[in-house]
């Protein structure tokens, strides 16, 4: 039966009228033009699994697919895959998401190797973005949005933001040292182990599956307005989180709203594999789980900052762009997001 369903999904995506001729009971479904809808896919999934079609809405919710589909309401390959897995009891996108008691949503990322930095000849490009290969050997969860003022207040009892209290706006005017105290308080709640992302974790997450392109959506800076609150569209202030489109990893505001504190200390040398001990290099020369500085290396005293902000031009809202500040610096354009250890 599973094979029959797989064939049906393939046919329905490319030859919708033929597919629904196979499942005659489903023929009335679909858009007027004969295209396949998300509802069609979930009904077919339930039928293939021997379940009643009437519970389709529950399957959509459980599959994590309720916000998927094309802008016109059609079904995508991803929708079909998730719904098919949901109907036969296999893990779906919902299993890759964790939400804690504060409403912080985290997206899971599997171990991966990738090229970090910007490639030779790419423009714009800064001198501290040397392309190099890194490996992340453990899964991790990264927050889908920046930490909000409301979440900060719930943990710390304070409202430090420069722009006035807005529960669903990103917290800013917090230093790296302030964030360290926030982490102590948050981890004391015993809901898992939280931290700031490393530069490598952050850059892999922002790329959303892209490789060396300037932005996760490609090279066209004109599209940035759809994904980021930055200088050209911010009105000189922060905005409510997730007011723009996410990347393909389901992460919002990686290129704008506020820049983000990172766990690493800042260094030019962190992007040269020769700076790392041999014990941290793979056979292929990847730097494994980089966090600067490695043992025995002097700390610059500066902390890395990644991502553009409401006050940054497009050139500084790139996947590879790097910045830094002293750990006691408080700025109205710097906030943070968290990572959580995968259980």
mmCIF file of N, CA and C in Angstrom, residues 5 26 38 83 153 193 334 336:
data_model
loop_
_atom_site.group_PDB
_atom_site.id
_atom_site.type_symbol
_atom_site.label_atom_id
_atom_site.label_comp_id
_atom_site.label_asym_id
_atom_site.label_seq_id
_atom_site.Cartn_x
_atom_site.Cartn_y
_atom_site.Cartn_z
ATOM 1 N N UNK A 5 0.765 4.448 -2.633
ATOM 2 C CA UNK A 5 0.627 5.856 -2.267
ATOM 3 C C UNK A 5 1.754 6.697 -2.849
ATOM 4 N N UNK A 26 -11.804 10.657 -4.603
ATOM 5 C CA UNK A 26 -11.184 11.938 -4.318
ATOM 6 C C UNK A 26 -11.353 12.900 -5.481
ATOM 7 N N UNK A 38 -3.285 20.849 -0.647
ATOM 8 C CA UNK A 38 -2.794 20.187 0.555
ATOM 9 C C UNK A 38 -3.841 19.230 1.099
ATOM 10 N N UNK A 83 3.275 14.463 4.779
ATOM 11 C CA UNK A 83 1.961 13.880 5.012
ATOM 12 C C UNK A 83 1.982 12.370 4.866
ATOM 13 N N UNK A 153 12.152 39.524 29.885
ATOM 14 C CA UNK A 153 11.491 39.955 31.120
ATOM 15 C C UNK A 153 11.051 38.762 31.956
ATOM 16 N N UNK A 193 19.707 22.524 28.109
ATOM 17 C CA UNK A 193 20.915 23.339 28.194
ATOM 18 C C UNK A 193 20.956 24.301 27.023
ATOM 19 N N UNK A 334 21.801 45.389 18.778
ATOM 20 C CA UNK A 334 22.343 44.047 19.036
ATOM 21 C C UNK A 334 21.471 43.312 20.047
ATOM 22 N N UNK A 336 20.139 38.790 20.459
ATOM 23 C CA UNK A 336 20.699 37.436 20.366
ATOM 24 C C UNK A 336 19.585 36.425 20.138
#
